[in-house]
Short mmCIF file of C-alpha atoms in Angstrom, two decimals:
data_model
loop_
_atom_site.label_atom_id
_atom_site.label_comp_id
_atom_site.label_asym_id
_atom_site.label_seq_id
_atom_site.Cartn_x
_atom_site.Cartn_y
_atom_site.Cartn_z
CA UNK N 127 7.47 -51.30 40.92
CA UNK N 128 4.88 -51.72 43.68
CA UNK N 129 6.24 -53.51 46.73
CA UNK N 130 4.78 -56.89 47.60
CA UNK N 131 2.95 -56.63 50.90
CA UNK N 132 2.71 -59.78 53.07
CA UNK N 133 -0.84 -61.05 53.51
CA UNK N 134 -0.51 -60.93 57.30
CA UNK N 135 -0.51 -57.12 57.11
CA UNK N 136 -3.73 -56.84 55.12
CA UNK N 137 -5.95 -56.23 58.15
CA UNK N 138 -3.44 -54.55 60.46
CA UNK N 139 -5.23 -51.42 61.63
CA UNK N 140 -3.80 -48.21 63.01
CA UNK N 141 -4.85 -47.47 66.58
CA UNK N 142 -5.11 -43.70 66.12
CA UNK N 143 -3.43 -42.88 69.42
CA UNK N 144 -0.08 -41.90 67.92
CA UNK N 145 -1.67 -39.54 65.42
CA UNK N 146 -3.79 -37.83 68.07
CA UNK N 147 -0.82 -37.56 70.42
CA UNK N 148 1.30 -35.94 67.71
CA UNK N 149 -1.41 -33.34 67.12
CA UNK N 150 -1.45 -32.41 70.81
CA UNK N 151 2.36 -32.47 71.11
CA UNK N 152 2.96 -30.22 68.11
CA UNK N 153 0.21 -27.66 68.62
CA UNK N 154 0.85 -24.11 69.75
CA UNK N 155 -1.16 -22.41 72.45
CA UNK N 156 -2.57 -23.66 75.76
CA UNK N 157 -1.97 -27.33 76.56
CA UNK N 158 -4.50 -29.87 75.38
CA UNK N 159 -6.52 -31.97 77.80
CA UNK N 160 -4.72 -35.27 77.14
CA UNK N 161 -7.38 -37.98 77.04
CA UNK N 162 -6.09 -39.83 73.96
CA UNK N 163 -3.44 -42.24 75.23
CA UNK N 164 -2.95 -44.70 78.09
CA UNK N 165 -0.23 -42.65 79.73
CA UNK N 166 -0.28 -41.78 83.41
CA UNK N 167 0.83 -38.64 85.23
CA UNK N 168 1.46 -40.42 88.56
CA UNK N 169 5.08 -41.67 88.84
CA UNK N 170 6.10 -45.20 89.85
CA UNK N 171 7.09 -46.08 93.39
CA UNK N 172 10.26 -44.18 94.42
CA UNK N 173 12.00 -47.45 95.35
CA UNK N 174 11.54 -48.73 91.79
CA UNK N 175 13.01 -45.55 90.32
CA UNK N 176 16.00 -45.71 92.69
CA UNK N 177 16.61 -49.37 91.80
CA UNK N 178 16.58 -48.47 88.09
CA UNK N 179 19.20 -45.78 88.64
CA UNK N 180 21.46 -48.24 90.48
CA UNK N 181 20.99 -50.87 87.79
CA UNK N 182 22.30 -48.54 85.09
CA UNK N 183 25.77 -48.85 86.63
CA UNK N 184 25.72 -52.53 87.61
CA UNK N 185 27.36 -55.08 85.34
CA UNK N 186 24.85 -57.85 86.07
CA UNK N 187 22.02 -55.69 84.72
CA UNK N 188 23.95 -54.82 81.55
CA UNK N 189 23.60 -58.32 80.14
CA UNK N 190 21.56 -60.48 77.79
CA UNK N 191 21.46 -63.19 80.44
CA UNK N 192 19.42 -64.91 81.61
CA UNK N 193 17.52 -65.06 78.31
CA UNK N 194 14.27 -66.01 80.08
CA UNK N 195 14.55 -63.06 82.49
CA UNK N 196 16.26 -62.32 85.78
CA UNK N 197 15.66 -64.89 88.50
CA UNK N 198 14.23 -62.55 91.13
CA UNK N 199 11.64 -61.08 88.77
CA UNK N 200 10.59 -64.56 87.62
CA UNK N 201 10.19 -65.62 91.25
CA UNK N 202 8.22 -62.50 92.21
CA UNK N 203 5.96 -62.67 89.13
CA UNK N 204 5.23 -66.37 89.61
CA UNK N 205 4.44 -65.78 93.30
CA UNK N 206 2.19 -62.84 92.35
CA UNK N 207 0.12 -64.93 89.92
CA UNK N 208 -0.04 -67.79 92.42
CA UNK N 209 -1.44 -65.49 95.09
CA UNK N 210 -4.21 -64.23 92.81
CA UNK N 211 -5.11 -67.56 91.19
CA UNK N 212 -4.52 -70.11 93.94
CA UNK N 213 -2.41 -72.15 91.51
CA UNK N 214 1.12 -73.11 92.53
CA UNK N 215 3.58 -71.51 90.09
CA UNK N 216 7.34 -71.17 90.39
CA UNK N 217 10.14 -69.53 88.39
CA UNK N 218 10.11 -72.52 86.00
CA UNK N 219 6.61 -71.39 84.97
CA UNK N 220 7.66 -67.83 84.10
CA UNK N 221 9.40 -66.07 81.23
CA UNK N 222 9.99 -62.31 81.09
CA UNK N 223 9.01 -60.29 78.02
CA UNK N 224 9.65 -56.79 76.67
CA UNK N 225 6.32 -55.48 77.90
CA UNK N 226 2.90 -57.08 78.18
CA UNK N 227 2.00 -56.84 74.49
CA UNK N 228 5.24 -58.60 73.56
CA UNK N 229 4.20 -61.35 75.96
CA UNK N 230 0.77 -61.52 74.31
CA UNK N 231 2.32 -61.89 70.87
CA UNK N 232 4.65 -64.60 72.17
CA UNK N 233 1.72 -66.48 73.68
CA UNK N 234 -0.23 -66.25 70.41
CA UNK N 235 2.75 -67.41 68.36
CA UNK N 236 3.15 -70.37 70.73
CA UNK N 237 -0.51 -71.46 70.53
CA UNK N 238 -2.14 -70.27 67.28
CA UNK N 239 -1.91 -72.01 63.92
CA UNK N 240 -2.38 -69.99 60.74
CA UNK N 241 -6.14 -69.88 60.13
CA UNK N 242 -7.16 -70.43 63.76
CA UNK N 243 -9.77 -68.15 65.31
CA UNK N 244 -9.06 -66.34 68.55
CA UNK N 245 -12.09 -65.37 70.57
CA UNK N 246 -12.09 -61.78 71.91
CA UNK N 247 -14.65 -59.38 73.31
CA UNK N 248 -16.02 -56.56 71.17
CA UNK N 249 -14.61 -53.96 71.50
CA UNK N 250 -11.00 -54.94 72.19
CA UNK N 251 -7.83 -52.87 72.02
CA UNK N 252 -6.72 -52.76 68.39
CA UNK N 253 -3.16 -53.60 69.39
CA UNK N 254 -4.35 -57.00 70.62
CA UNK N 255 -6.33 -57.59 67.42
CA UNK N 256 -3.26 -56.71 65.35
CA UNK N 257 -1.14 -59.24 67.21
CA UNK N 258 -3.70 -61.97 66.58
CA UNK N 259 -3.39 -61.20 62.87
CA UNK N 260 0.41 -61.11 62.98
CA UNK N 261 0.35 -64.59 64.53
CA UNK N 262 -1.75 -65.81 61.60
CA UNK N 263 -5.03 -65.95 63.50
CA UNK N 264 -8.40 -64.29 62.97
CA UNK N 265 -10.27 -62.41 65.72
CA UNK N 266 -13.70 -63.91 66.53
CA UNK N 267 -15.78 -61.27 68.27
CA UNK N 268 -18.14 -61.68 71.22
CA UNK N 269 -19.88 -58.35 71.80
CA UNK N 270 -20.29 -56.74 75.16
CA UNK N 271 -23.81 -55.50 75.85
CA UNK N 272 -23.81 -51.71 76.00
CA UNK N 273 -26.38 -49.87 78.12
CA UNK N 274 -26.06 -46.06 78.14
CA UNK N 275 -25.24 -45.00 81.67
CA UNK N 276 -24.69 -48.61 82.72
CA UNK N 277 -21.85 -51.10 82.86
CA UNK N 278 -20.63 -53.17 79.94
CA UNK N 279 -21.75 -56.80 80.28
CA UNK N 280 -20.54 -59.96 78.55
CA UNK N 281 -23.18 -61.57 76.32
CA UNK N 282 -22.79 -65.15 77.53
CA UNK N 283 -25.22 -66.52 74.94
CA UNK N 284 -23.16 -64.88 72.18
CA UNK N 285 -20.03 -66.32 73.77
CA UNK N 286 -21.37 -69.84 73.51
CA UNK N 287 -22.60 -69.27 69.96
CA UNK N 288 -19.16 -68.02 68.90
CA UNK N 289 -17.46 -71.34 69.64
CA UNK N 290 -16.74 -73.17 66.40
CA UNK N 291 -14.29 -75.69 64.93
CA UNK N 292 -11.65 -73.04 64.14
CA UNK N 293 -11.63 -71.43 67.59
CA UNK N 294 -8.50 -72.58 69.44
CA UNK N 295 -7.77 -69.75 71.87
CA UNK N 296 -9.61 -67.16 73.94
CA UNK N 297 -7.77 -63.86 74.55
CA UNK N 298 -9.56 -62.04 77.34
CA UNK N 299 -8.99 -59.15 79.74
CA UNK N 300 -10.87 -58.00 82.86
CA UNK N 301 -11.30 -55.12 83.25
CA UNK N 302 -11.30 -54.96 79.49
CA UNK N 303 -9.70 -52.24 77.46
CA UNK N 304 -11.10 -49.86 76.29
CA UNK N 305 -14.49 -50.38 77.99
CA UNK N 306 -13.54 -51.19 81.56
CA UNK N 307 -15.95 -54.12 81.29
CA UNK N 308 -15.62 -56.55 84.21
CA UNK N 309 -16.01 -60.31 83.97
CA UNK N 310 -17.73 -61.54 87.11
CA UNK N 311 -17.68 -65.00 88.67
CA UNK N 312 -20.57 -66.29 86.54
CA UNK N 313 -18.86 -64.99 83.40
CA UNK N 314 -15.61 -66.75 84.25
CA UNK N 315 -17.39 -70.00 85.09
CA UNK N 316 -19.12 -69.92 81.71
CA UNK N 317 -15.81 -69.17 79.99
CA UNK N 318 -14.06 -71.97 81.89
CA UNK N 319 -16.76 -74.49 81.03
CA UNK N 320 -16.40 -73.71 77.31
CA UNK N 321 -12.60 -73.87 77.47
CA UNK N 322 -12.70 -77.28 79.12
CA UNK N 323 -15.48 -78.63 76.90
CA UNK N 324 -13.78 -77.55 73.67
CA UNK N 325 -10.14 -77.92 74.79
CA UNK N 326 -9.33 -74.24 74.33
CA UNK N 327 -6.34 -72.29 75.62
CA UNK N 328 -7.07 -69.10 77.57
CA UNK N 329 -4.57 -66.27 77.18
CA UNK N 330 -5.36 -63.88 80.01
CA UNK N 331 -4.18 -60.27 79.68
CA UNK N 332 -3.82 -59.12 83.28
CA UNK N 333 -2.40 -55.66 82.60
CA UNK N 334 -5.20 -54.06 84.64
CA UNK N 335 -6.67 -56.92 86.66
CA UNK N 336 -6.27 -55.17 90.04
CA UNK N 337 -7.41 -51.73 88.81
CA UNK N 338 -10.99 -52.37 89.93
CA UNK N 339 -13.53 -49.89 91.27
CA UNK N 340 -16.50 -49.97 93.65
CA UNK N 341 -15.02 -52.72 95.81
CA UNK N 342 -14.86 -55.38 93.10
CA UNK N 343 -12.51 -58.30 93.64
CA UNK N 344 -10.00 -59.90 91.32
CA UNK N 345 -11.14 -63.22 89.86
CA UNK N 346 -8.30 -65.15 88.26
CA UNK N 347 -9.77 -67.98 86.14
CA UNK N 348 -6.71 -70.26 86.36
CA UNK N 349 -8.06 -71.32 89.76
CA UNK N 350 -11.34 -72.61 88.33
CA UNK N 351 -11.80 -76.36 87.68
CA UNK N 352 -9.90 -77.54 84.61
CA UNK N 353 -8.28 -74.15 83.94
CA UNK N 354 -4.87 -74.41 85.61
CA UNK N 355 -3.55 -76.58 82.79
CA UNK N 356 -4.87 -74.36 79.99
CA UNK N 357 -4.39 -70.76 81.19
CA UNK N 358 -1.48 -68.55 80.08
CA UNK N 359 -1.27 -65.40 82.22
CA UNK N 360 0.44 -62.34 80.73
CA UNK N 361 1.21 -59.44 83.05
CA UNK N 362 2.75 -56.02 82.60
CA UNK N 363 4.54 -53.33 84.58
CA UNK N 364 2.91 -50.54 82.55
CA UNK N 365 -0.56 -50.02 84.02
CA UNK N 366 -0.72 -51.33 87.58
CA UNK N 367 2.87 -50.32 88.41
CA UNK N 368 2.87 -47.14 86.28
CA UNK N 369 6.17 -48.24 84.68
CA UNK N 370 5.30 -47.72 81.03
CA UNK N 371 8.79 -46.78 79.87
CA UNK N 372 10.43 -49.78 81.54
CA UNK N 373 8.92 -52.18 78.94
CA UNK N 374 8.77 -55.27 81.15
CA UNK N 375 6.12 -57.98 81.21
CA UNK N 376 5.85 -61.55 82.45
CA UNK N 377 4.18 -64.71 81.21
CA UNK N 378 3.20 -67.41 83.69
CA UNK N 379 1.93 -70.73 82.36
CA UNK N 380 1.75 -74.48 82.99
CA UNK N 381 4.98 -76.34 82.35
CA UNK N 382 3.58 -77.94 79.17
CA UNK N 383 3.51 -74.50 77.48
CA UNK N 384 6.90 -73.28 78.70
CA UNK N 385 9.25 -74.78 76.06
CA UNK N 386 7.29 -73.14 73.23
CA UNK N 387 6.86 -69.86 75.09
CA UNK N 388 10.59 -69.71 75.78
CA UNK N 389 11.48 -70.64 72.20
CA UNK N 390 9.24 -67.91 70.79
CA UNK N 391 10.57 -65.38 73.29
CA UNK N 392 14.16 -66.12 72.29
CA UNK N 393 13.31 -65.87 68.60
CA UNK N 394 11.38 -62.64 69.03
CA UNK N 395 12.84 -59.97 71.35
CA UNK N 396 15.37 -62.26 73.13
CA UNK N 397 15.27 -60.46 76.47
CA UNK N 398 13.69 -57.32 77.98
CA UNK N 399 15.61 -54.33 79.31
CA UNK N 400 18.15 -55.54 81.86
CA UNK N 401 18.26 -52.33 83.90
CA UNK N 402 14.46 -52.41 84.31
CA UNK N 403 13.82 -55.94 85.54
CA UNK N 404 14.78 -55.81 89.21
CA UNK N 405 13.06 -52.43 89.59
CA UNK N 406 9.86 -54.06 88.31
CA UNK N 407 10.37 -56.94 90.75
CA UNK N 408 10.63 -54.40 93.56
CA UNK N 409 7.47 -52.55 92.51
CA UNK N 410 5.50 -55.75 91.91
CA UNK N 411 6.49 -57.21 95.27
CA UNK N 412 5.41 -54.06 97.09
CA UNK N 413 2.25 -53.50 95.04
CA UNK N 414 0.03 -55.51 97.35
CA UNK N 415 0.48 -52.63 99.80
CA UNK N 416 1.12 -49.65 97.51
CA UNK N 417 -1.53 -50.09 94.82
CA UNK N 418 -4.64 -49.03 96.76
CA UNK N 419 -4.06 -45.24 96.71
CA UNK N 420 -3.51 -45.33 92.94
CA UNK N 421 -6.73 -47.27 92.38
CA UNK N 422 -8.60 -44.79 94.58
CA UNK N 423 -7.26 -41.89 92.52
CA UNK N 424 -8.27 -43.58 89.25
CA UNK N 425 -11.76 -44.17 90.67
CA UNK N 426 -11.99 -40.50 91.66
CA UNK N 427 -11.06 -39.48 88.11
CA UNK N 428 -13.53 -41.94 86.63
CA UNK N 429 -16.29 -40.55 88.81
CA UNK N 430 -15.39 -37.00 87.77
CA UNK N 431 -15.61 -37.85 84.06
CA UNK N 432 -18.89 -39.72 84.59
CA UNK N 433 -20.30 -36.72 86.43
CA UNK N 434 -19.16 -34.40 83.63
CA UNK N 435 -20.79 -36.63 80.99
CA UNK N 436 -23.92 -37.37 83.00
CA UNK N 437 -26.93 -37.97 80.77
CA UNK N 438 -24.82 -38.78 77.73
CA UNK N 439 -24.58 -42.36 76.33
CA UNK N 440 -21.44 -43.52 78.11
CA UNK N 441 -20.50 -46.94 79.42
CA UNK N 442 -19.54 -47.05 83.09
CA UNK N 443 -16.12 -48.72 83.50
CA UNK N 444 -15.74 -51.16 86.37
CA UNK N 445 -12.00 -50.57 86.30
CA UNK N 446 -9.07 -49.60 84.13
CA UNK N 447 -8.08 -46.27 82.62
CA UNK N 448 -10.74 -45.35 80.04
CA UNK N 449 -14.40 -45.12 79.10
CA UNK N 450 -16.40 -44.84 75.88
CA UNK N 451 -19.04 -42.41 74.63
CA UNK N 452 -21.40 -43.56 71.86
CA UNK N 453 -21.39 -40.73 69.35
CA UNK N 454 -23.78 -42.34 66.86
CA UNK N 455 -26.68 -41.27 69.09
CA UNK N 456 -25.95 -37.78 67.74
CA UNK N 457 -25.64 -38.78 64.09
CA UNK N 458 -21.83 -38.66 63.95
CA UNK N 459 -18.98 -41.12 64.34
CA UNK N 460 -16.19 -41.04 66.89
CA UNK N 461 -13.70 -39.53 64.48
CA UNK N 462 -15.98 -36.56 63.80
CA UNK N 463 -16.36 -35.82 67.49
CA UNK N 464 -12.62 -36.25 67.97
CA UNK N 465 -11.95 -33.59 65.31
CA UNK N 466 -14.49 -31.21 66.82
CA UNK N 467 -13.00 -31.57 70.30
CA UNK N 468 -9.56 -30.61 69.05
CA UNK N 469 -10.91 -27.10 68.56
CA UNK N 470 -11.76 -27.10 72.28
CA UNK N 471 -8.21 -28.26 73.17
CA UNK N 472 -9.40 -31.78 74.06
CA UNK N 473 -7.51 -34.73 72.54
CA UNK N 474 -9.39 -38.06 72.46
CA UNK N 475 -9.13 -41.11 70.22
CA UNK N 476 -11.83 -42.61 67.98
CA UNK N 477 -12.45 -46.36 68.09
CA UNK N 478 -12.17 -47.28 64.41
CA UNK N 479 -10.79 -50.82 64.11
CA UNK N 480 -11.38 -51.71 67.76
CA UNK N 481 -14.47 -53.85 67.12
CA UNK N 482 -17.29 -54.77 64.76
CA UNK N 483 -20.42 -54.20 66.86
CA UNK N 484 -18.73 -51.46 68.91
CA UNK N 485 -16.21 -49.49 66.88
CA UNK N 486 -16.46 -46.39 64.74
CA UNK N 487 -19.49 -45.08 66.62
CA UNK N 488 -17.53 -44.52 69.85
CA UNK N 489 -14.97 -42.08 71.23
CA UNK N 490 -12.63 -43.08 74.05
CA UNK N 491 -11.69 -40.87 76.98
CA UNK N 492 -8.61 -41.87 79.01
CA UNK N 493 -8.69 -40.53 82.57
CA UNK N 494 -5.29 -41.74 83.83
CA UNK N 495 -3.19 -38.83 82.61
CA UNK N 496 -5.05 -35.78 83.88
CA UNK N 497 -5.87 -34.73 87.47
CA UNK N 498 -9.43 -34.17 88.61
CA UNK N 499 -9.00 -30.40 88.51
CA UNK N 500 -8.28 -30.47 84.76
CA UNK N 501 -11.04 -32.99 84.04
CA UNK N 502 -13.67 -30.60 85.35
CA UNK N 503 -15.32 -28.71 82.52
CA UNK N 504 -15.00 -31.61 80.07
CA UNK N 505 -18.76 -32.07 79.92
CA UNK N 506 -19.45 -28.57 78.59
CA UNK N 507 -16.87 -29.03 75.84
CA UNK N 508 -18.25 -32.42 74.82
CA UNK N 509 -21.85 -31.19 74.75
CA UNK N 510 -20.87 -28.18 72.68
CA UNK N 511 -19.06 -30.42 70.20
CA UNK N 512 -22.05 -32.77 70.03
CA UNK N 513 -24.50 -29.94 69.65
CA UNK N 514 -26.34 -31.41 72.64
#
């Protein structure tokens, strides 16, 4: 008999990264150029690693308690968000999650009714779209404007037009993934005005908010008029702190949201990894001073990839770990180019399911996991695969 499949899974899309990674992992011969997944080859701060090792033998870290997360990490995370936003948060405003995406799902489950629309940019990471659907919501897309060789820009007119009676939440990220699109001050003021006017909740994914290039500054919208009481900030140790395997995130929100956020967290994962939490607190506390060299290295890698792909229809990322190439200019989709590049020992992921306006016609290149020396030569391989 065929198994009944819950309706919530009907539009859950694969993200392609795991399949591409398995191809590169299992292949014989010279190593692939690994541009398919948001991994990083630069280790976390040594102090964070040492604290993790100590925690593995300490009884207090081998515990379910506290269910909402260890006190020091909650204090450090709340202070971190306060410093960036200008809003006064304390430990009472913070709950710890098993990674940033777990925090995003918790925030959606705490704010979205079945049938609600959640406004996102197009394209958006498919993992975020899948969590909207798991929470019973429907993604409502606002396309970025793509200019070959230029930066991705928010279409503010399309943003306003997207607001409708079923939109209850905005789920936004700057720099966005996978584009690296940056929301500037005018963008955030427009977003804030719509949130206040229509009584919307903003779920802000801050996984990469400080990974900004070309001297850009962090703009945290909770500090804008009317936004402190309606902004849920979800952070992560994975990208900025390079602690992917630790699986620790934090959610900072106004007190009115906290009972539901805590209830969902307890009903979902219960508590993140005990031996990881204080190490993340250590890395996050020090990151104001230790992050700059990492950002500089990411910018150097971005510039190398842009130089390699010069003249091709790429979007210039303002931050983050990845950039997109529009393959449809050459009469093929992203999956076709991905398959061709495998023959050249380059592993990159197509964007099927990552957007409506911007999706299948793009290929993503991640530049966080390969040094500049290995990124050189990418352009010749891409042009050969394109027939350009």
